[in-house]
XYZ file of C-alpha atoms in Angstrom:
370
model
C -20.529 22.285 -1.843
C -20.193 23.878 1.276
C -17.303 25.661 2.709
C -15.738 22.993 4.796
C -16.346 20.372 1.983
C -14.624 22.089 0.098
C -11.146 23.253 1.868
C -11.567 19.538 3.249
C -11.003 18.636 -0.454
C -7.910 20.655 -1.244
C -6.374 18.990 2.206
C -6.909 15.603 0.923
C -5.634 16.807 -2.479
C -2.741 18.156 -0.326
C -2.391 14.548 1.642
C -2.202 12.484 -1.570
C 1.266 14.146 -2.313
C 3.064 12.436 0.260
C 2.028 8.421 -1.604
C 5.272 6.717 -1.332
C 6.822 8.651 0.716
C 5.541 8.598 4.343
C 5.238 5.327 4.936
C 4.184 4.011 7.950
C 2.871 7.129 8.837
C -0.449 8.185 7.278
C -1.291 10.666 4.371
C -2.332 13.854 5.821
C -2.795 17.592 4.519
C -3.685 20.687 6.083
C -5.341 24.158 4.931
C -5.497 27.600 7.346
C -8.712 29.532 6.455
C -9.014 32.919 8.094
C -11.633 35.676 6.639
C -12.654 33.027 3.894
C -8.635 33.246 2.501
C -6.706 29.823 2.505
C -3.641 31.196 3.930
C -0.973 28.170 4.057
C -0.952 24.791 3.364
C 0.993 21.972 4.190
C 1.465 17.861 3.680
C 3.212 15.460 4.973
C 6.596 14.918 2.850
C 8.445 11.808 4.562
C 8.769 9.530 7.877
C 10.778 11.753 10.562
C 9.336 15.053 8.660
C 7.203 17.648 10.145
C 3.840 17.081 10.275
C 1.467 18.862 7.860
C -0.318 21.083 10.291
C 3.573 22.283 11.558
C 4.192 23.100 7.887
C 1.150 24.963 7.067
C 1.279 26.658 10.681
C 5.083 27.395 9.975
C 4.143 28.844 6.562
C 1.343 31.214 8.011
C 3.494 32.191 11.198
C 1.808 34.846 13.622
C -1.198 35.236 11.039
C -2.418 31.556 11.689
C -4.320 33.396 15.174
C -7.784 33.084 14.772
C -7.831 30.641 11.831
C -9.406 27.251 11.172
C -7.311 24.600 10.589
C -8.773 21.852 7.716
C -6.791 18.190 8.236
C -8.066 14.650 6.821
C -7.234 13.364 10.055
C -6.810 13.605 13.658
C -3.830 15.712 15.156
C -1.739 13.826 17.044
C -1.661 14.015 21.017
C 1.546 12.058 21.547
C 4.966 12.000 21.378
C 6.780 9.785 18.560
C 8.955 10.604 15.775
C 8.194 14.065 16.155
C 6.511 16.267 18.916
C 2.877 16.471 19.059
C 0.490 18.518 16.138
C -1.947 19.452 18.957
C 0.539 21.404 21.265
C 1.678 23.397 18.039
C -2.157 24.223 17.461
C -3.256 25.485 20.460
C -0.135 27.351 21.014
C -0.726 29.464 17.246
C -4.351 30.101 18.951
C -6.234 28.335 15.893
C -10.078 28.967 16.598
C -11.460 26.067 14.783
C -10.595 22.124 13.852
C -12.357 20.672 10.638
C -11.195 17.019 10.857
C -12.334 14.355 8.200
C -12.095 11.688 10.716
C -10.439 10.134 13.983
C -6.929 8.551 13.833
C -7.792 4.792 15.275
C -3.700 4.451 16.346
C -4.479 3.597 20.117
C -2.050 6.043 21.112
C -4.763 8.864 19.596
C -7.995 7.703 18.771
C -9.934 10.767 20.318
C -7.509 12.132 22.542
C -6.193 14.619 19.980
C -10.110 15.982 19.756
C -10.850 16.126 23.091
C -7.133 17.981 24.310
C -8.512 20.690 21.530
C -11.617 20.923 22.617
C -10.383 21.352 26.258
C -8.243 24.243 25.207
C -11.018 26.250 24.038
C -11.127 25.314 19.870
C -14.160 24.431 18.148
C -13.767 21.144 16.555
C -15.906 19.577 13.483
C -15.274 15.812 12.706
C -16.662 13.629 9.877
C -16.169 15.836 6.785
C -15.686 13.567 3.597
C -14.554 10.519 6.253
C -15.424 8.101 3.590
C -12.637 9.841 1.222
C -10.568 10.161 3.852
C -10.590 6.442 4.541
C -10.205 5.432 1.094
C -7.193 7.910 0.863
C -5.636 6.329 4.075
C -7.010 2.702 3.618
C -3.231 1.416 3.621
C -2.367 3.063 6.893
C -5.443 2.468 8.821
C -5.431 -1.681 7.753
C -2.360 -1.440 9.255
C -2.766 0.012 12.592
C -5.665 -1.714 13.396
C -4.166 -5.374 12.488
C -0.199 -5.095 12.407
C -0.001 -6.563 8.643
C 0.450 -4.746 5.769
C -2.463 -4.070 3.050
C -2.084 -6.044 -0.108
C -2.763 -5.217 -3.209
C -2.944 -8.108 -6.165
C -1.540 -7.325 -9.620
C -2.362 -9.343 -12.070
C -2.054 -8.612 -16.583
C -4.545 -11.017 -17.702
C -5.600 -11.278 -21.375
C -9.587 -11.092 -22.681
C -9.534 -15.371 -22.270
C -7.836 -14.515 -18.896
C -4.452 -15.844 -19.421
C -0.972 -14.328 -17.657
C 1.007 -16.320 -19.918
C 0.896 -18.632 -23.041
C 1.207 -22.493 -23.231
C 4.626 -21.993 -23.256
C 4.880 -19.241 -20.515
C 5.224 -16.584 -22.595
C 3.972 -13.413 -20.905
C 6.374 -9.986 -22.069
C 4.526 -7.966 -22.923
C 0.564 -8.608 -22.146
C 0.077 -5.325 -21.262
C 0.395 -1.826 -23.032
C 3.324 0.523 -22.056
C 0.697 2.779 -20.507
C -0.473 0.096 -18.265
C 3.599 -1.237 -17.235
C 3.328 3.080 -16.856
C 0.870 2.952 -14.020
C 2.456 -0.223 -12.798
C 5.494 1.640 -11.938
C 3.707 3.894 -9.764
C 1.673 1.575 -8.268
C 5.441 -0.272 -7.087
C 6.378 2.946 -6.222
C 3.461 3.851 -3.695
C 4.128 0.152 -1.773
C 6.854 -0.281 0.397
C 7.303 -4.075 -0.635
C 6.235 -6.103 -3.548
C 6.161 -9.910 -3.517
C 6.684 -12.475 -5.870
C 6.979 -16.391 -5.839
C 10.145 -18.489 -6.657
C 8.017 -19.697 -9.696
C 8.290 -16.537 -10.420
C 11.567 -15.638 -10.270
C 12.677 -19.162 -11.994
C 10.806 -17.676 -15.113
C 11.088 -14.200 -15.345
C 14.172 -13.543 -13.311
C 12.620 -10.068 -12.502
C 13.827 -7.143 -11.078
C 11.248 -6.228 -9.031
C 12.402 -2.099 -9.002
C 10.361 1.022 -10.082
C 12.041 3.141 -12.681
C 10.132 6.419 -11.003
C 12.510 5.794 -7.805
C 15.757 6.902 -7.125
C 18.767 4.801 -6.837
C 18.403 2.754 -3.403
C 14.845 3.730 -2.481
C 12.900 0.687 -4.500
C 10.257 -1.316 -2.511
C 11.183 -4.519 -0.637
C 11.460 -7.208 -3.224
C 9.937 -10.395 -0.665
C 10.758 -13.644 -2.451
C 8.503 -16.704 -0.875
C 10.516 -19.704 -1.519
C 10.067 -22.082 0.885
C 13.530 -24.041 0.129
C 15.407 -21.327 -1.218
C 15.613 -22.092 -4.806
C 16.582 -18.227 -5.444
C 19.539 -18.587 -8.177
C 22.346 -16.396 -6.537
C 22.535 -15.048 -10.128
C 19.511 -13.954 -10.029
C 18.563 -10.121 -10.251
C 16.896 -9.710 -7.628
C 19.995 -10.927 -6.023
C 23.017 -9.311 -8.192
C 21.003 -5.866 -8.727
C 22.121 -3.094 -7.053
C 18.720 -1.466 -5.973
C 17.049 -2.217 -2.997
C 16.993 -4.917 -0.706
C 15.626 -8.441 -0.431
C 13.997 -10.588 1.871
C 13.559 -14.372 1.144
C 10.983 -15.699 2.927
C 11.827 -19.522 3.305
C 11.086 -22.201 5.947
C 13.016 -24.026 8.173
C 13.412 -26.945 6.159
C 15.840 -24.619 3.495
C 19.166 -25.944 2.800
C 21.644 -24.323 5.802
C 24.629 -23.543 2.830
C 22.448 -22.086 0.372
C 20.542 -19.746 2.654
C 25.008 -18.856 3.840
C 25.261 -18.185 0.347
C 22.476 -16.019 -0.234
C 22.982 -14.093 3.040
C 26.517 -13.704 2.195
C 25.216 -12.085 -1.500
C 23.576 -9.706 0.695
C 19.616 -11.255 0.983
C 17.887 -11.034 4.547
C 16.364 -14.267 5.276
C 13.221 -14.466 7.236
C 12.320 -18.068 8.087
C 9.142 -20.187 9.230
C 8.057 -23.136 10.296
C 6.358 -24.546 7.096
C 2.413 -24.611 7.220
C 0.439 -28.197 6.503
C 1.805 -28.086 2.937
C 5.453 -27.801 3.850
C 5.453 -24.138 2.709
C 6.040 -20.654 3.991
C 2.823 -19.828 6.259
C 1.803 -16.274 4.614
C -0.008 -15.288 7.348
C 2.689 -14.969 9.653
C 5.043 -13.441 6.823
C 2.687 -10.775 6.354
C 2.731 -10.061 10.342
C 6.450 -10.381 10.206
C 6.340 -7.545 7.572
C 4.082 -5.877 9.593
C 6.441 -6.313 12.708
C 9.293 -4.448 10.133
C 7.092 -1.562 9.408
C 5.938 -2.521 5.673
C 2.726 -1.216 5.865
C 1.819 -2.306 2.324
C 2.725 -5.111 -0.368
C 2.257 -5.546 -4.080
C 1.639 -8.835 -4.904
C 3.157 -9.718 -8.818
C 2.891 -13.293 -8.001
C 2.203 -16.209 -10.113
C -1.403 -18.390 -9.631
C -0.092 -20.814 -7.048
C 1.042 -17.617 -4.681
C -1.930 -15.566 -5.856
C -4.933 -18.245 -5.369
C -3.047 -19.191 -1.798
C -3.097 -15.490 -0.354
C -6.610 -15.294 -1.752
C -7.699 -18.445 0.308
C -6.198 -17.635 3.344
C -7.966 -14.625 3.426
C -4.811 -12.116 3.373
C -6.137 -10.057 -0.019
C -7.690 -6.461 0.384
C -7.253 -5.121 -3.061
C -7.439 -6.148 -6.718
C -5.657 -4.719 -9.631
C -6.261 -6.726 -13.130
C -5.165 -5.249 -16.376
C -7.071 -6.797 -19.149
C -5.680 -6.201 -22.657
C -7.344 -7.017 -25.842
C -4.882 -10.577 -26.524
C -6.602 -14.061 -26.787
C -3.970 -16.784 -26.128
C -6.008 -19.768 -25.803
C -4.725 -23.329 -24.474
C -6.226 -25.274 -21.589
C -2.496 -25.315 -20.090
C -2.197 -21.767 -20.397
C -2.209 -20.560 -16.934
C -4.909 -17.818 -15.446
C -4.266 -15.394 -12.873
C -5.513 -17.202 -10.023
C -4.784 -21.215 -9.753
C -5.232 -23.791 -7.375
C -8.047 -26.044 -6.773
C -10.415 -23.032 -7.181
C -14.332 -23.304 -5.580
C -17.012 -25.376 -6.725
C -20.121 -23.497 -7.180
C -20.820 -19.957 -8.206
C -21.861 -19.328 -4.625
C -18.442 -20.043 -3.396
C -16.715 -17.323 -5.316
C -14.902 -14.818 -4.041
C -17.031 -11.047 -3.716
C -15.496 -8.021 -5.428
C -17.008 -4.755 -4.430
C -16.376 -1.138 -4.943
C -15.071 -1.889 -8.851
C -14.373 0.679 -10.941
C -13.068 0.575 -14.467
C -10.175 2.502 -16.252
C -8.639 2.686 -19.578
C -4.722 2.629 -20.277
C -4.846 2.643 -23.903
C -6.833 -0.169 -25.018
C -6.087 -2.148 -21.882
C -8.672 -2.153 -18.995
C -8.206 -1.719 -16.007
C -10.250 -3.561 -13.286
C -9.477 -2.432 -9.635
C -11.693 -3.945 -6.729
C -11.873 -4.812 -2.835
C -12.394 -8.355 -1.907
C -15.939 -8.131 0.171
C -16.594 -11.345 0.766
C -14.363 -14.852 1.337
C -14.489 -17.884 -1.413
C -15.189 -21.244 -0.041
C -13.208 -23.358 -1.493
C -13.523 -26.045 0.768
């Protein structure tokens, strides 16, 4: 591996730190190299926080003259919740730039690059982009269409049931696997569930590896407002939620629920009479939720999945059979016809979690389900 490969690596490493944290910025990590010697390092913590080139360049003070600066992505060239990275660089009198690849945010995309290499500083773009990407996939979704990436978690069993006949589903999965769960709620600002979902597992929607007030979103779609105001997701005292309704929802309950302390956000209803999840997703988009976990039931899951709004798969499998044609399966609806019409997975890769199975994916290709 050569040199740049290889601090390029520890500055991803770096970047990864700040999951859950930075949101809707972007994951990025820096490394200063001078005389072969990493000699300060920095990531990006939280929103409103210095950058991670200002942290490593604050760490390594007067000696960061002459060095090359390592960062997954571009440095930014304009002014926004903080001042620009690129004025801080030039003014430390780095030498050298090794960027992974280009921020597309129109208010960078290149400029960043080219004020550097205006000043003087050798720059070197394209090391490990295709990590860098995959680290930053949530972030750069987002800028480029203004809707959040979403992520589908689903704990199936081998016959690929969420739930017995009787909807019986605590607990499919191993503790391990409701482990990793955890931290998957915590690295999404928002996680989204159904009403039929709340009506039978009155969840709580919260991540026991956050503090106290810093849990995810809980979005509720519920196109009438059903939401019991007993429910937890209403009475708990962590985090907020948004019901997602449509205008047809019953003016006192949707009083009563905004009185309990719910935001509502509501839509005209789509061809079915229920919320249009399109334009909830680019109303989450318009409120800065840059990601969403969906936990939803098969109606809400096989809906998303139709409309073309899912980027990312999730499915623990755990070694259960539960049997029973009524038994429900991750994904409902009407479901395609042929084998042709499926939906694509690509990029799988397998995990265990004791002896569950984990099965994460990208969805490559839209189903026809026409």
């Amino acid at each position: 591996m050569e040199a740049d490969e290889r601090y390029m690596w520890l500055a991803l490493d770096l970047a990864a730190r700040g999951l859950g944290g930075v949101s809707p910025n972007p994951l990025v990590g820096a490394v200063l190299v001078k005389d072969g010697e990493v000699i300060a390092t920095g990531y990006h913590q939280r929103c409103g926080g210095p950058h991670a080139e200002v942290v490593a360049l604050d760490a390594a003070g007067e000696a960061a003259c002459e060095a090359t600066l390592y960062v997954n992505l571009e440095p930014c060239s304009h002014v926004g919740r903080t001042p620009p990275c690129v004025d801080r660089i030039i003014a430390a009198g780095i030498s050298k730039v090794v960027v992974a690849m280009q921020d597309p945010n129109p208010l960078v995309k290149g400029r960043g690059l080219t004020r550097l290499r205006e000043a003087g500083i050798k720059v070197r773009n394209g090391v490990l982009q295709e990590k860098a990407e995959r680290l930053n996939e949530v972030f750069l979704h987002y800028i480029v269409t203004g809707r959040p990436f979403v992520t589908m978690k689903a704990a199936m069993t081998l016959d690929g049931k969420i739930a017995t006949r009787t909807g019986a589903s605590r607990w499919i999965s191993s503790e391990r696997s409701r482990e990793f769960s955890h931290q998957l709620r915590q690295q999404h600002d928002a996680i989204m569930v159904g009403i039929g979902t709340v009506l039978a597992d009155n969840p709580r929607l919260t991540s026991r590896l956050l503090p106290e007030g810093q849990t995810p979103l809980r979005v509720i779609v519920d196109s009438r407002a059903r939401t019991p105001l007993v429910a937890n997701v209403v009475i708990g005292e962590r985090g907020r939620t948004l019901l997602a309704v449509t205008e047809e929802a019953p003016d006192e309950k949707l009083a009563q629920l905004l009185k309990a302390g719910v935001e509502i956000a509501s839509f005209p209803p789509d061809s079915a009479g229920r919320v249009p999840l399109a334009a909830l997703l680019t109303e989450l988009g318009r409120r800065e939720i840059t990601s969403v976990l969906v936990e939803g039931g098969s109606e809400l899951n096989y809906t998303l999945l139709s409309e073309g709004l899912v980027n990312k798969l999730c499915f623990f499998i755990a070694p259960l059979i539960f049997g029973g044609a009524s038994a429900p399966s991750p994904i409902g609806g009407a479901g395609v016809k042929t084998v042709a019409d499926a939906w694509q997975v690509g990029k799988v890769e397998i995990s265990h979690y004791d002896n569950d199975l984990l099965v994460t994916g990208y969805v490559v290709s839209a189903g026809n389900n026409d």
